[in-house]
Coordinates of C-alpha atoms in Angstrom, one line a residue:
M1 CA -46.2 15.8 51.7
S2 CA -45.9 12.5 49.8
E3 CA -43.7 9.7 51.1
S4 CA -40.5 9.1 49.2
T5 CA -40.0 5.6 47.7
P6 CA -37.5 3.8 49.8
I7 CA -34.3 2.6 48.0
T8 CA -33.9 -1.1 48.4
P9 CA -30.2 -2.1 48.5
D10 CA -29.1 -4.9 46.1
P11 CA -28.7 -8.0 48.3
N12 CA -26.0 -9.3 46.0
P13 CA -23.7 -6.4 45.0
A14 CA -20.9 -8.6 43.9
E15 CA -23.1 -10.4 41.4
A16 CA -24.3 -7.1 40.0
L17 CA -20.7 -6.0 39.6
D18 CA -19.9 -9.2 37.8
S19 CA -22.8 -8.8 35.5
V20 CA -21.6 -5.3 34.5
A21 CA -18.1 -6.6 34.0
N22 CA -19.3 -9.5 31.9
N23 CA -21.4 -7.2 29.7
S24 CA -18.4 -5.0 29.2
N25 CA -16.2 -7.9 28.3
E26 CA -18.8 -9.2 25.8
Q27 CA -18.9 -5.8 24.1
A28 CA -15.2 -5.5 24.0
N29 CA -14.9 -9.0 22.5
A30 CA -17.6 -8.3 19.9
S31 CA -15.8 -5.0 19.0
A32 CA -12.4 -6.9 18.7
D33 CA -14.1 -9.6 16.6
R34 CA -15.5 -7.0 14.2
N35 CA -12.1 -5.2 14.0
A36 CA -10.4 -8.5 13.3
K37 CA -12.9 -9.4 10.5
T38 CA -12.4 -5.9 8.9
R39 CA -8.7 -6.3 9.0
Q40 CA -9.0 -9.7 7.6
L41 CA -11.1 -8.5 4.7
L42 CA -8.7 -5.6 3.9
G43 CA -5.7 -7.9 4.1
M44 CA -4.1 -6.1 7.0
K45 CA -1.7 -7.3 9.7
G46 CA -3.4 -8.6 12.9
A47 CA -6.4 -10.2 11.2
A48 CA -8.0 -13.5 12.2
S49 CA -8.8 -16.8 10.4
G50 CA -12.1 -18.4 10.1
E51 CA -13.8 -16.7 7.1
T52 CA -15.9 -19.1 5.0
S53 CA -17.3 -17.0 2.2
I54 CA -15.2 -17.8 -0.9
W55 CA -15.7 -14.2 -2.3
K56 CA -14.5 -12.6 0.9
I57 CA -11.6 -14.9 0.9
R58 CA -10.7 -13.9 -2.7
L59 CA -11.0 -10.3 -1.8
Q60 CA -8.8 -10.8 1.3
L61 CA -6.2 -12.3 -1.0
M62 CA -6.1 -9.1 -3.1
K63 CA -5.5 -7.0 0.0
P64 CA -7.7 -3.9 -0.7
I65 CA -5.7 -1.8 1.7
T66 CA -2.8 -1.9 -0.7
W67 CA -4.7 -0.6 -3.6
I68 CA -4.9 2.9 -2.2
P69 CA -1.3 4.1 -3.1
L70 CA -1.6 2.8 -6.6
I71 CA -5.0 4.5 -7.1
W72 CA -3.5 7.7 -5.7
G73 CA -0.5 7.4 -8.1
V74 CA -3.0 7.5 -11.0
V75 CA -4.4 10.8 -9.7
C76 CA -0.9 12.2 -9.3
G77 CA 0.0 11.2 -13.0
A78 CA -3.2 12.8 -14.3
A79 CA -2.2 16.0 -12.4
S80 CA 1.4 16.0 -13.8
S81 CA 0.0 15.7 -17.4
G82 CA -1.4 19.2 -17.0
N83 CA -4.2 18.3 -19.3
Y84 CA -6.8 16.9 -17.0
T85 CA -10.2 18.7 -17.0
W86 CA -13.3 17.9 -15.0
T87 CA -15.4 16.3 -17.8
L88 CA -17.5 13.2 -17.4
E89 CA -15.4 11.3 -19.9
N90 CA -12.2 12.2 -18.1
V91 CA -13.7 11.2 -14.7
L92 CA -14.7 7.8 -16.2
K93 CA -11.2 7.4 -17.7
V94 CA -9.5 8.0 -14.3
A95 CA -12.0 5.6 -12.6
T96 CA -11.2 2.9 -15.2
C97 CA -7.5 3.5 -14.8
M98 CA -7.9 3.2 -11.0
L99 CA -9.7 -0.2 -11.5
L100 CA -6.7 -1.3 -13.5
A101 CA -4.1 -0.1 -11.0
G102 CA -5.8 -1.2 -7.9
P103 CA -8.1 -4.3 -8.0
L104 CA -6.6 -5.8 -11.1
M105 CA -2.9 -5.3 -11.2
T106 CA -2.3 -4.7 -7.5
G107 CA -4.6 -7.6 -6.7
Y108 CA -2.7 -9.8 -9.1
T109 CA 0.6 -8.7 -7.5
Q110 CA -0.6 -9.4 -3.9
I111 CA -2.0 -12.8 -4.7
L112 CA 1.2 -13.8 -6.6
N113 CA 3.3 -12.7 -3.6
D114 CA 1.1 -14.7 -1.2
Y115 CA 1.3 -17.7 -3.3
Y116 CA 5.2 -17.7 -3.3
D117 CA 5.4 -16.5 0.3
R118 CA 3.1 -19.2 1.7
E119 CA 5.8 -20.8 3.8
I120 CA 6.9 -17.4 5.3
D121 CA 3.2 -16.5 5.9
A122 CA 2.7 -19.8 7.7
I123 CA 5.2 -18.4 10.3
N124 CA 4.4 -14.7 10.3
E125 CA 0.7 -14.5 9.3
P126 CA -0.8 -18.0 9.6
Y127 CA -4.3 -16.5 9.4
R128 CA -3.8 -15.6 5.7
P129 CA -6.1 -17.5 3.3
I130 CA -3.3 -19.7 1.8
P131 CA -1.4 -20.9 4.9
S132 CA -4.7 -21.3 6.8
G133 CA -6.1 -23.6 4.0
A134 CA -9.1 -21.4 3.5
I135 CA -8.6 -21.6 -0.3
P136 CA -7.0 -24.4 -2.4
L137 CA -3.9 -23.6 -4.4
P138 CA -5.5 -24.3 -7.8
Q139 CA -8.2 -21.7 -7.1
V140 CA -5.4 -19.2 -6.2
I141 CA -3.6 -19.8 -9.5
I142 CA -6.9 -19.4 -11.4
Q143 CA -7.5 -16.0 -9.6
I144 CA -4.0 -14.9 -10.5
W145 CA -4.5 -15.6 -14.2
V146 CA -8.0 -14.0 -14.3
L147 CA -6.7 -10.8 -12.8
L148 CA -3.6 -10.6 -15.1
I149 CA -5.6 -11.2 -18.3
A150 CA -8.3 -8.8 -17.2
G151 CA -5.6 -6.2 -16.5
Y152 CA -4.0 -6.5 -19.9
G153 CA -7.4 -6.3 -21.6
L154 CA -8.4 -3.2 -19.6
A155 CA -5.0 -1.5 -20.2
F156 CA -5.4 -2.0 -24.0
A157 CA -8.9 -0.6 -23.9
L158 CA -7.5 2.5 -22.2
D159 CA -4.9 2.9 -24.9
V160 CA -7.6 2.7 -27.5
W161 CA -9.8 5.1 -25.6
S162 CA -6.9 7.6 -25.3
G163 CA -6.0 7.3 -29.0
H164 CA -2.5 6.0 -28.4
E165 CA -0.5 5.0 -31.5
F166 CA 1.8 3.0 -29.2
P167 CA 0.0 1.0 -26.5
T168 CA 1.8 2.8 -23.6
I169 CA -0.6 1.8 -20.9
T170 CA -0.5 -1.9 -22.0
A171 CA 3.3 -1.7 -22.0
I172 CA 3.3 -0.4 -18.4
A173 CA 1.0 -3.1 -17.3
I174 CA 3.2 -5.8 -18.8
I175 CA 6.3 -4.2 -17.3
G176 CA 4.5 -4.0 -13.9
S177 CA 3.4 -7.6 -14.0
F178 CA 6.9 -8.8 -14.9
I179 CA 8.4 -6.8 -12.0
A180 CA 5.8 -8.4 -9.7
Y181 CA 6.7 -11.9 -10.9
I182 CA 10.4 -11.5 -10.4
Y183 CA 9.9 -9.7 -7.1
S184 CA 8.0 -12.7 -5.7
A185 CA 9.0 -15.8 -7.7
P186 CA 12.2 -17.8 -7.9
P187 CA 14.8 -17.9 -9.2
L188 CA 15.3 -14.1 -9.1
K189 CA 12.9 -13.4 -6.2
L190 CA 14.0 -9.8 -5.7
K191 CA 12.5 -9.6 -2.2
Q192 CA 15.3 -11.8 -1.0
N193 CA 17.7 -8.8 -1.5
G194 CA 16.6 -5.9 0.8
W195 CA 17.7 -3.1 -1.5
L196 CA 16.5 -4.5 -4.9
G197 CA 13.3 -5.8 -3.4
S198 CA 12.4 -2.6 -1.6
Y199 CA 13.1 -0.4 -4.6
A200 CA 11.2 -2.6 -6.9
L201 CA 8.2 -2.3 -4.6
G202 CA 8.7 1.5 -4.2
A203 CA 8.8 1.9 -8.0
S204 CA 5.8 -0.2 -8.5
Y205 CA 3.8 1.9 -6.0
I206 CA 5.0 5.3 -7.5
T207 CA 6.5 5.2 -10.9
L208 CA 4.1 2.7 -12.6
P209 CA 0.7 4.2 -11.6
W210 CA 2.0 7.7 -11.9
S211 CA 3.3 7.0 -15.5
T212 CA 0.0 5.4 -16.3
G213 CA -2.1 8.3 -15.1
H214 CA 0.2 10.7 -17.0
A215 CA 0.0 8.7 -20.2
L216 CA -3.8 8.7 -20.0
F217 CA -4.0 12.5 -20.6
G218 CA -0.6 13.5 -22.0
D219 CA 2.6 12.2 -23.6
L220 CA 4.7 10.2 -21.3
N221 CA 8.3 11.5 -21.4
S222 CA 11.6 10.5 -20.0
T223 CA 11.6 13.4 -17.5
I224 CA 8.4 12.2 -15.8
V225 CA 9.7 8.6 -15.7
I226 CA 13.1 9.6 -14.2
L227 CA 11.5 12.0 -11.7
T228 CA 9.1 9.4 -10.5
M229 CA 11.8 6.7 -10.3
F230 CA 13.8 9.1 -8.2
Y231 CA 10.6 9.7 -6.0
S232 CA 10.4 6.0 -5.8
L233 CA 13.6 6.1 -3.6
A234 CA 11.3 7.7 -0.9
G235 CA 8.9 4.8 -1.7
L236 CA 11.8 2.4 -0.9
G237 CA 11.6 3.6 2.6
I238 CA 8.0 2.9 2.8
A239 CA 8.6 -0.6 1.4
I240 CA 11.1 -1.2 4.2
V241 CA 8.4 -0.4 6.7
N242 CA 6.5 -3.4 5.5
D243 CA 9.5 -5.7 6.2
F244 CA 9.4 -5.3 9.9
K245 CA 6.2 -7.3 10.3
S246 CA 7.8 -10.4 8.8
V247 CA 11.3 -10.1 10.2
E248 CA 11.1 -13.4 12.2
G249 CA 10.0 -15.4 9.2
D250 CA 12.6 -13.7 6.9
R251 CA 15.3 -14.8 9.4
Q252 CA 14.2 -18.3 9.6
L253 CA 14.0 -18.7 5.8
G254 CA 17.1 -16.7 4.9
L255 CA 15.6 -13.7 3.3
N256 CA 17.8 -10.7 3.4
S257 CA 15.3 -8.0 4.1
L258 CA 17.0 -4.8 5.5
P259 CA 15.8 -5.5 9.1
V260 CA 17.4 -8.9 8.9
M261 CA 20.6 -7.5 7.2
F262 CA 21.2 -4.5 9.5
G263 CA 19.1 -5.1 12.5
I264 CA 15.9 -3.5 13.6
T265 CA 17.3 -0.1 14.8
T266 CA 19.6 0.5 11.9
A267 CA 17.0 -0.5 9.3
A268 CA 14.5 1.8 10.9
W269 CA 16.9 4.7 10.5
I270 CA 17.7 3.8 6.9
C271 CA 14.0 3.8 6.3
V272 CA 13.1 7.2 7.7
V273 CA 16.2 8.9 6.2
T274 CA 15.4 7.5 2.8
I275 CA 11.8 8.7 3.1
D276 CA 12.7 12.3 4.3
V277 CA 15.9 13.0 2.2
F278 CA 14.4 12.1 -1.2
Q279 CA 11.3 14.0 -0.6
G280 CA 13.4 16.9 0.3
L281 CA 15.4 16.6 -2.9
I282 CA 12.2 16.6 -4.9
A283 CA 11.3 19.8 -3.2
A284 CA 14.7 21.2 -4.2
Y285 CA 14.0 20.2 -7.8
L286 CA 10.7 22.1 -7.6
V287 CA 12.5 25.2 -6.6
S288 CA 14.9 24.7 -9.5
I289 CA 12.0 24.8 -12.0
H290 CA 10.6 27.9 -10.1
E291 CA 7.7 26.2 -8.5
N292 CA 8.5 27.7 -5.1
L293 CA 5.0 27.6 -3.7
Y294 CA 4.6 23.9 -4.4
A295 CA 8.1 23.2 -3.0
T296 CA 7.2 25.0 0.3
I297 CA 4.0 23.0 0.6
L298 CA 5.9 19.8 0.1
I299 CA 8.5 20.8 2.8
L300 CA 5.6 21.5 5.2
L301 CA 4.2 18.1 4.6
I302 CA 7.6 16.4 5.3
I303 CA 7.8 18.0 8.8
P304 CA 4.8 16.0 10.3
Q305 CA 6.3 12.8 8.9
I306 CA 9.5 13.5 10.7
T307 CA 7.6 14.1 13.9
L308 CA 5.6 10.9 13.6
Q309 CA 8.7 8.9 12.8
D310 CA 10.1 10.1 16.2
M311 CA 6.9 9.5 18.0
Y312 CA 6.1 6.0 16.7
F313 CA 8.4 4.3 14.3
L314 CA 12.0 4.9 15.6
R315 CA 10.8 3.9 19.2
D316 CA 9.5 0.5 18.2
P317 CA 9.3 -0.2 14.5
V318 CA 8.0 -3.7 14.9
K319 CA 5.1 -2.7 17.2
N320 CA 4.3 0.7 15.7
D321 CA 4.7 -0.1 11.9
V322 CA 1.0 0.0 11.1
K323 CA 0.3 3.0 13.4
Y324 CA 3.2 4.9 11.8
Q325 CA 2.0 4.2 8.3
A326 CA -1.7 5.1 9.1
S327 CA -0.6 8.5 10.6
A328 CA 2.4 9.5 8.4
Q329 CA 1.6 8.2 4.9
P330 CA -1.3 10.6 4.3
F331 CA 1.3 13.5 4.4
L332 CA 3.6 11.5 2.0
V333 CA 0.8 10.9 -0.5
L334 CA -0.4 14.5 -0.4
G335 CA 3.2 15.5 -1.1
M336 CA 3.0 13.3 -4.2
L337 CA -0.1 15.1 -5.4
V338 CA 1.6 18.5 -4.7
T339 CA 4.5 17.4 -6.9
G340 CA 2.2 16.2 -9.7
L341 CA 0.4 19.5 -9.7
A342 CA 3.7 21.4 -9.7
L343 CA 4.9 19.3 -12.7
G344 CA 1.7 19.9 -14.6
H345 CA 1.8 23.6 -13.8
A346 CA 5.4 23.8 -15.1
G347 CA 4.6 21.9 -18.2
I348 CA 7.2 19.2 -17.6

């Protein structure tokens, strides 16, 4: 029989354990650093300063994470038109409209908001590009104008492409940019009023892109506009969620967001009740136009939102706002698409 190789004990077991611990810490730190850089690039809460690439800084200013609801709103509008078909031209139209709604108009809105919120961000989010000094203010202003002019130009091109006698999409872009301005800039600065500001934000995220997508393939009518404005009351609740991350800065600077006006707990309840009730009323409307299957699906999509509100948001809205949005909003946006398909099927 062959002799077994003797196992030599480590003469310094404490050092070996320290080495393993250090490696683990280095890996954790590297992972946290990558996560912070990703959040920074997307324009999310909890990012880190220190980016030096001017193009990444410009992209961070535009907050790509906020483009998604607007892009989705275009899809819902195309569905509600009842005229969308899967042709190459239509796919290109939708993609162009998504470019308009997301990077251009939402990018313009986000930078404009950051420009006028630089004092608040210096308190709440000092790592943002403007308060951290990563980009000079004149360059910020130039980027705002470039995005706005490009947005108007692309909106008009979509009107021509769609054969509109009246430039409906251009008009929506102009209205949207005006709402963005009065939302962020003095003297009106709608965001100073919790109700007006939150509804303006909700309507911008639902009514404007939805109407644009609908106009791209059908005739935009008052029924669609009114319904989406009503749906925007659920969007008002989503807008309130965004106010919890900046409640301390809002208090210091005298901005009357709902968490400041009513307190954290009451504002959280206002938020969730608004989200749930107005989605439920939309489901009731679908029943009234005999789209019962779509109404049932919408109700089923509201249930997990209520569950996640209880699990995360109502327990600690300041700590769990991002976690709640990431887990619950997919159900809300799927409900928007279900509603759009229902309206298209009903020929509204």
